[in-house]
Tab-separated table of C-alpha atoms and ligand atoms in Angstrom:
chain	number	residue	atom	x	y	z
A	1	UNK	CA	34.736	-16.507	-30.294
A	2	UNK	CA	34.609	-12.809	-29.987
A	3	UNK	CA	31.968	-10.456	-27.828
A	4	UNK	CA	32.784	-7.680	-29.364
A	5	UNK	CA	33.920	-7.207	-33.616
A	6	UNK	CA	31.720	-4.761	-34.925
A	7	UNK	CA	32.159	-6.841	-38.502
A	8	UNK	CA	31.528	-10.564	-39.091
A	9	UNK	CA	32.637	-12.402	-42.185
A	10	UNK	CA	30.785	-15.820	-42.838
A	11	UNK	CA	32.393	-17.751	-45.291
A	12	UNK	CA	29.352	-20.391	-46.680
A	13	UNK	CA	31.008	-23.284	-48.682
A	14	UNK	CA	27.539	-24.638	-50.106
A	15	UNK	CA	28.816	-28.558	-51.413
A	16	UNK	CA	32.199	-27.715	-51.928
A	17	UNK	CA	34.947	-29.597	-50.112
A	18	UNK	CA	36.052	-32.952	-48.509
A	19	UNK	CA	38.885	-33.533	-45.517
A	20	UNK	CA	41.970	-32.885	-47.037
A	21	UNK	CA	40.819	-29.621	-49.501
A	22	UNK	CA	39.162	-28.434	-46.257
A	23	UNK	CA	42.097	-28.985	-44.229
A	24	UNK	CA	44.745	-27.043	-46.583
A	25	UNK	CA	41.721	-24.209	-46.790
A	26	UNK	CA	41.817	-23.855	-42.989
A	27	UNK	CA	45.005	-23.950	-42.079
A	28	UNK	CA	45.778	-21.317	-44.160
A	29	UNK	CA	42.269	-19.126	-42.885
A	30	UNK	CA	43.896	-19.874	-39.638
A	31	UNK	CA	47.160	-18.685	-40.526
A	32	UNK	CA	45.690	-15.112	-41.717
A	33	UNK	CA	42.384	-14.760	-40.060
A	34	UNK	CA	42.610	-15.909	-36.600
A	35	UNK	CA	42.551	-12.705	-33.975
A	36	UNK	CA	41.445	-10.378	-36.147
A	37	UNK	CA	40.528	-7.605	-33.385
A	38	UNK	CA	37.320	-6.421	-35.265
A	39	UNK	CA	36.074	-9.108	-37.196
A	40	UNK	CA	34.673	-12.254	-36.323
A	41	UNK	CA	35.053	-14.866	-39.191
A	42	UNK	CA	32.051	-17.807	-39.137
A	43	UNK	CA	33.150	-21.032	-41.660
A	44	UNK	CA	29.686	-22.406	-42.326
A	45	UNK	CA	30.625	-26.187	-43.814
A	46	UNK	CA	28.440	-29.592	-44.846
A	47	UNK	CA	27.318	-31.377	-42.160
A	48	UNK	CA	29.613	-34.208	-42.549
A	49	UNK	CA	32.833	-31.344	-41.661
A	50	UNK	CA	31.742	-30.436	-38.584
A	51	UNK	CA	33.507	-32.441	-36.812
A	52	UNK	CA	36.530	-31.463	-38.622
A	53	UNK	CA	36.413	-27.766	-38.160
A	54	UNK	CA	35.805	-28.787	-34.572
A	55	UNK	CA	39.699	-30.190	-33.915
A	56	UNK	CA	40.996	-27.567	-36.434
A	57	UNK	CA	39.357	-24.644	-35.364
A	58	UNK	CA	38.750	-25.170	-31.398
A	59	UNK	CA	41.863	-23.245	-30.081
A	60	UNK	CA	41.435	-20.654	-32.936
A	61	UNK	CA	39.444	-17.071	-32.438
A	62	UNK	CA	36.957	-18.532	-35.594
A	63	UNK	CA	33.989	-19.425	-35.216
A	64	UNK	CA	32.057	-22.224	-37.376
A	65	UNK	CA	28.593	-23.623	-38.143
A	66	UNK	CA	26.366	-25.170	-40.424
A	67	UNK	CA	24.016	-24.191	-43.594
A	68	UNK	CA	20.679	-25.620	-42.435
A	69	UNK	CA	19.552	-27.133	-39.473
A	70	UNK	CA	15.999	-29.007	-38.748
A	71	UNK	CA	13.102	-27.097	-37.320
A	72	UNK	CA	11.824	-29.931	-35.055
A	73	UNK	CA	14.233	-30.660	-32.210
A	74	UNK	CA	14.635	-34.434	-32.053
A	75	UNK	CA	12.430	-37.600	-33.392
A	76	UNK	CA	11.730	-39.395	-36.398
A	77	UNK	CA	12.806	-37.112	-39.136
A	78	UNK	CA	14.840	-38.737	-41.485
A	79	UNK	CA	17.953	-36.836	-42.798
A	80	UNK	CA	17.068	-34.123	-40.570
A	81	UNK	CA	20.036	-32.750	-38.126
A	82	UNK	CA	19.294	-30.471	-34.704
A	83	UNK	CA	20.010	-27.966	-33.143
A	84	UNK	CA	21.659	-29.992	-30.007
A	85	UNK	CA	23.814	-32.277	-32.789
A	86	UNK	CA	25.434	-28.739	-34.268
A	87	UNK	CA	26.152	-27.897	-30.494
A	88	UNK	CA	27.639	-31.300	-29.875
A	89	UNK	CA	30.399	-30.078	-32.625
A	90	UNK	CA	30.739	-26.591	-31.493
A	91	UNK	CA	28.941	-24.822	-33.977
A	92	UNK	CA	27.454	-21.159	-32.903
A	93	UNK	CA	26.156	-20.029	-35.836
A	94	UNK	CA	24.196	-21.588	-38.319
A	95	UNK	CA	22.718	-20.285	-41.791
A	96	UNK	CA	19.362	-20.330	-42.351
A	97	UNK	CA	16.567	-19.397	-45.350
A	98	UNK	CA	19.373	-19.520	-47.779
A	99	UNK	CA	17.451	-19.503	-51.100
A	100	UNK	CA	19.540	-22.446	-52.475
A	101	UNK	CA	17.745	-24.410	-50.142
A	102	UNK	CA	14.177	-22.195	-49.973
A	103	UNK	CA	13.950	-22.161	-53.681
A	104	UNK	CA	15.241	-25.893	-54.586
A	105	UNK	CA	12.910	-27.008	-51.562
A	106	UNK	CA	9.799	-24.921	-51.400
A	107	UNK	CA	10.799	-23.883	-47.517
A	108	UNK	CA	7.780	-21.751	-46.469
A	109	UNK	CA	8.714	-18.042	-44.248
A	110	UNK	CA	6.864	-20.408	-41.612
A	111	UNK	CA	9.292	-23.173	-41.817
A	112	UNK	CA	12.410	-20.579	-41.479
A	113	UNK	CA	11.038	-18.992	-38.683
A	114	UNK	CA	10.371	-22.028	-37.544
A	115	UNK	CA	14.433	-22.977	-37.543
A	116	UNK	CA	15.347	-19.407	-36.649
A	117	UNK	CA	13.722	-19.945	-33.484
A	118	UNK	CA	15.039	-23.471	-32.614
A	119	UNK	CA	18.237	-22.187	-33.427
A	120	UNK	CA	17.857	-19.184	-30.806
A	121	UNK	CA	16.554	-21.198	-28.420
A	122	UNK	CA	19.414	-23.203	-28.298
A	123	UNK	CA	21.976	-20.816	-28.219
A	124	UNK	CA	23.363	-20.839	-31.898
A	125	UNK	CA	23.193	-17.956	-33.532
A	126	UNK	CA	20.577	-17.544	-36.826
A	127	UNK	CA	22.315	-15.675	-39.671
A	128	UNK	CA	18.534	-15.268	-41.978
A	129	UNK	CA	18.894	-15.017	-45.707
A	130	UNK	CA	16.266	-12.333	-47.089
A	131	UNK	CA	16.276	-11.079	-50.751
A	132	UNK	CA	14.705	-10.368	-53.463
A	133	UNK	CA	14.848	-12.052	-57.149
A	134	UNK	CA	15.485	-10.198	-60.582
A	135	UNK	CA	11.963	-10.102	-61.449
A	136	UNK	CA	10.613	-8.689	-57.880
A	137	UNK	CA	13.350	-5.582	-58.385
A	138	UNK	CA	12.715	-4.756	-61.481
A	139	UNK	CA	9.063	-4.409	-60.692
A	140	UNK	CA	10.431	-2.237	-57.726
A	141	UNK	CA	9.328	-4.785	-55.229
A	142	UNK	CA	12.545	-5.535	-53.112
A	143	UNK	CA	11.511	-3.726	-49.940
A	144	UNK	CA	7.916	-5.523	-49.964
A	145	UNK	CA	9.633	-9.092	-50.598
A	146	UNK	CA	12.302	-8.561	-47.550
A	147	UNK	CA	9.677	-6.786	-45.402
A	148	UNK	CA	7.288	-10.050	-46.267
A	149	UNK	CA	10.254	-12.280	-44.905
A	150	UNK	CA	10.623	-9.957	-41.773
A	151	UNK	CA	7.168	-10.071	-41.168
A	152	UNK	CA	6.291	-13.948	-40.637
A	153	UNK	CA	9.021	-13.675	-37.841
A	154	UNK	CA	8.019	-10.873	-36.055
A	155	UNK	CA	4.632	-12.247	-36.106
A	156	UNK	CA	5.270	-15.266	-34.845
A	157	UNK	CA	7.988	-14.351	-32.131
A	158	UNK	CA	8.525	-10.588	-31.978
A	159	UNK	CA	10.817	-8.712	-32.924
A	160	UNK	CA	12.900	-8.361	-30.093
A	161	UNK	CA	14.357	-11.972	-31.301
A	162	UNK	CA	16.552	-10.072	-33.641
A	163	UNK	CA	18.585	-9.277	-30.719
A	164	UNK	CA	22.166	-10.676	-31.404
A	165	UNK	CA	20.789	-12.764	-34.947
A	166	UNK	CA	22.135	-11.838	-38.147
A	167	UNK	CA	20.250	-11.039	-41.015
A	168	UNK	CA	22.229	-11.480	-44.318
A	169	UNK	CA	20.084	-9.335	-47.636
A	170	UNK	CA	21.197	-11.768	-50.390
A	171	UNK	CA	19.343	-10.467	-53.720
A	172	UNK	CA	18.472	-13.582	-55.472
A	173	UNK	CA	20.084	-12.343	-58.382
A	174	UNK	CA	23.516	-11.546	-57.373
A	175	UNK	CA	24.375	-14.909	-56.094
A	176	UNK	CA	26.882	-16.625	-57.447
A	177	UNK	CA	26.389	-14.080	-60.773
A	178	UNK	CA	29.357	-12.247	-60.547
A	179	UNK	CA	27.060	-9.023	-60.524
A	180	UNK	CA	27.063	-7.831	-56.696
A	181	UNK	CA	24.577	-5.078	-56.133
A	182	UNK	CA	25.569	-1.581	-55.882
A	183	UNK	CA	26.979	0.253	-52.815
A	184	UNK	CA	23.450	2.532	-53.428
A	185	UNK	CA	21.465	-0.625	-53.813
A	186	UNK	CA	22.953	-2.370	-50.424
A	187	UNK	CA	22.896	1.147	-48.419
A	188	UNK	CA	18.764	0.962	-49.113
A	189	UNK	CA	17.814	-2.482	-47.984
A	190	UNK	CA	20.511	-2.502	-45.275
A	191	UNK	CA	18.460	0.729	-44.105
A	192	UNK	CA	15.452	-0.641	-44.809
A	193	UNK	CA	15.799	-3.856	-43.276
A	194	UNK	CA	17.533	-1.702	-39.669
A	195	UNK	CA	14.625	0.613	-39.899
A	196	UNK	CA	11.850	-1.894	-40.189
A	197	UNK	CA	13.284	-3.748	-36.842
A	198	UNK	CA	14.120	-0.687	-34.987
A	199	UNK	CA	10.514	1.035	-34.783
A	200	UNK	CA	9.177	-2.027	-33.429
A	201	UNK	CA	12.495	-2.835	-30.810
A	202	UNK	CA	15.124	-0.376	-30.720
A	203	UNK	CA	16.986	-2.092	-28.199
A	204	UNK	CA	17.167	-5.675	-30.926
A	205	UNK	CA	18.264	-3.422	-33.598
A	206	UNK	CA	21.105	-2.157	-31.944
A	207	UNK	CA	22.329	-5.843	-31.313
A	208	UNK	CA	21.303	-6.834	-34.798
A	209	UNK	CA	24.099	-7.568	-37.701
A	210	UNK	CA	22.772	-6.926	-41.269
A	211	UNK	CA	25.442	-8.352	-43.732
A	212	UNK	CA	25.458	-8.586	-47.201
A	213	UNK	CA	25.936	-11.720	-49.414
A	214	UNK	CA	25.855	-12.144	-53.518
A	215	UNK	CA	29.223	-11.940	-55.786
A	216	UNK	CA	31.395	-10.233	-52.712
A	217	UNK	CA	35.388	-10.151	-54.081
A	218	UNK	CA	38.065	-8.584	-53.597
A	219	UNK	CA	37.947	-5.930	-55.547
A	220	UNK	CA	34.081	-5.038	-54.567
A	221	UNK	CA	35.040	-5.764	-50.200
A	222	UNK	CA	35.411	-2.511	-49.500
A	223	UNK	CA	32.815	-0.792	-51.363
A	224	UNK	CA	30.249	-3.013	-50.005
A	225	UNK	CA	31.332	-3.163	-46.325
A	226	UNK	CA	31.631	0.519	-46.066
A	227	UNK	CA	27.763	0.889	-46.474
A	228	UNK	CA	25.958	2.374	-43.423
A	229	UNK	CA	24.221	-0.603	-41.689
A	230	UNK	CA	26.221	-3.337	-43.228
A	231	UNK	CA	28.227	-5.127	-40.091
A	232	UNK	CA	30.051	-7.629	-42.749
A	233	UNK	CA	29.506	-10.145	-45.399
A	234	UNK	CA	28.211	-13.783	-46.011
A	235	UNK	CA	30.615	-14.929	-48.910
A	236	UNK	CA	30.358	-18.136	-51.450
A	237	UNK	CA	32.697	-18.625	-54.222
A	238	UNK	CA	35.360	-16.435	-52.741
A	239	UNK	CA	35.339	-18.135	-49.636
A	240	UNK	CA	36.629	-21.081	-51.466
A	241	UNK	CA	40.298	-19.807	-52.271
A	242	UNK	CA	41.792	-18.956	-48.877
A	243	UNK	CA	43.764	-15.613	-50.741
A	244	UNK	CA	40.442	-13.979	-51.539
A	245	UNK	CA	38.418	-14.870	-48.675
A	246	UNK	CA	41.252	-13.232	-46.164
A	247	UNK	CA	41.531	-9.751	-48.755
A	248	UNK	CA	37.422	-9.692	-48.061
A	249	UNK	CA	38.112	-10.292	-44.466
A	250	UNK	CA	40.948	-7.695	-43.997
A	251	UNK	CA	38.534	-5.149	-46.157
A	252	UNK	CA	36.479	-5.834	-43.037
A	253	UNK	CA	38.884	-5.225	-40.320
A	254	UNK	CA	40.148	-2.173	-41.815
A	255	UNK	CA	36.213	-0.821	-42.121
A	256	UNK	CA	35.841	-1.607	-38.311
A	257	UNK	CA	39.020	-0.522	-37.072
A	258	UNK	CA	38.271	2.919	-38.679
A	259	UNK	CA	34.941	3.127	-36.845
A	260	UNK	CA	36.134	2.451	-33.966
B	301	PGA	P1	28.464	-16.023	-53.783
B	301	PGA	O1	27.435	-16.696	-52.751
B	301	PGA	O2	29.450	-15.250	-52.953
B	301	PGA	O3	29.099	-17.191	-54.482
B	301	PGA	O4	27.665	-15.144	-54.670
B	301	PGA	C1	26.876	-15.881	-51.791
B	301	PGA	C2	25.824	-16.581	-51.011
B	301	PGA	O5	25.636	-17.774	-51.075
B	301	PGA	O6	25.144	-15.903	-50.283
């Protein structure tokens, strides 16, 4: 894995998959994607693949993880999966507050910060979904909804534990929609959302990543990952079909290596 790409692409295949589609998919990620000097690529798979993108992707510059992880740390919790079994596989990042899960399972802001933590404290890193849905923008109330989100964590930890996390703004309503927001609707939140942490702790903010995730393509890449504040992208469908997941990747890589 990589210190130091300013961009990170996280590919999130939700329940899509199974060994020998996920072996043709990485092979050919690996093929394209692997040293990528400014862009650190994150494969975030089901539970049961871990294991696999372990052997494939040990000796390869990307990094993998999972989509949820438990917020106890061990005991009897049925169906439940820690934070030391995604480290036994190799896993350093893992996804968490996606609102697949928080909507489909009534996960509280407690409960996420809950896993965020448990996550950080054993050394994986959190990548937090925050976003709004249709209804809560088009009464204007995006900013309150992500700053609600923000706020359970800071209060419970602080929020210098935003140093080196990842915060992905996922409106509700552009996942898996086709309708990605706009380059002026991204440039807000991601402001927003780098604003709100860096009054409190500069010094986190700096070492924060803000990426965006809903409907990111090929054709909308570089649009979105040119936006001031946005360090990369946390992709679905697209990270499917190992053609468009590398042109969102390289729109990445050619954003960072110009900033450079
Ligand atoms: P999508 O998913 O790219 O299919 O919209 C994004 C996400 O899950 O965040």
């Amino acid at each position: 894995m990589k210190k130091t790409a300013q961009k990170m692409v996280v590919a999130n295949w939700k329940m899509h998959g199974n060994l020998k589609q996920n072996q043709t998919l990485l092979e050919a990620y690996i093929r394209t994607l692997d040293n990528l000097p400014h862009t650190q690529v994150v494969v975030c798979a089901p539970y049961p693949y871990l294991a696999q993108l372990q052997s494939l992707l040990a000796d390869t510059d990307i990094a993998w993880g999972a989509q949820n992880i438990a917020k106890m740390e061990r005991g009897a919790y049925t169906g439940e999966v820690s934070a030391e079994m995604l480290r036994d596989f190799g896993s350093t990042h893992v996804i968490i507050g996606h609102s697949e899960r928080s909507t489909a399972y009534c996960e509280s802001d407690e409960n996420i910060a809950q896993k965020f933590m448990v996550a950080k404290k054993h050394g994986l890193t959190p990548i937090l979904c925050v976003g709004e849905t249709l209804i809560e923008r088009e009464a204007g109330m995006q900013e309150n909804v992500v700053a609600k989100q923000l706020d359970t964590i800071i209060r419970m930890y602080g929020a210098q534990v935003f140093a080196d996390a990842v915060i992905s703004y996922e409106p509700i309503w552009a996942i898996g929609t086709g309708l990605a927001a706009t380059p002026a609707q991204a440039t807000e939140m991601h402001k927003f959302i780098h604003d709100k942490i860096a009054v409190l702790d500069e010094a986190a903010a700096k070492r924060l990543k803000i990426l965006y995730g809903g409907s990111v393509n090929p054709q909308n890449a570089l649009q979105l990952m040119v936006v001031k504040n946005c360090d990369g992208g946390l992709i679905g469908r697209c990270s499917l079909n190992a053609q468009e997941f590398e042109q969102i990747c390289m729109a990445a890589e050619r954003v960072s290596q110009s900033d450079e």
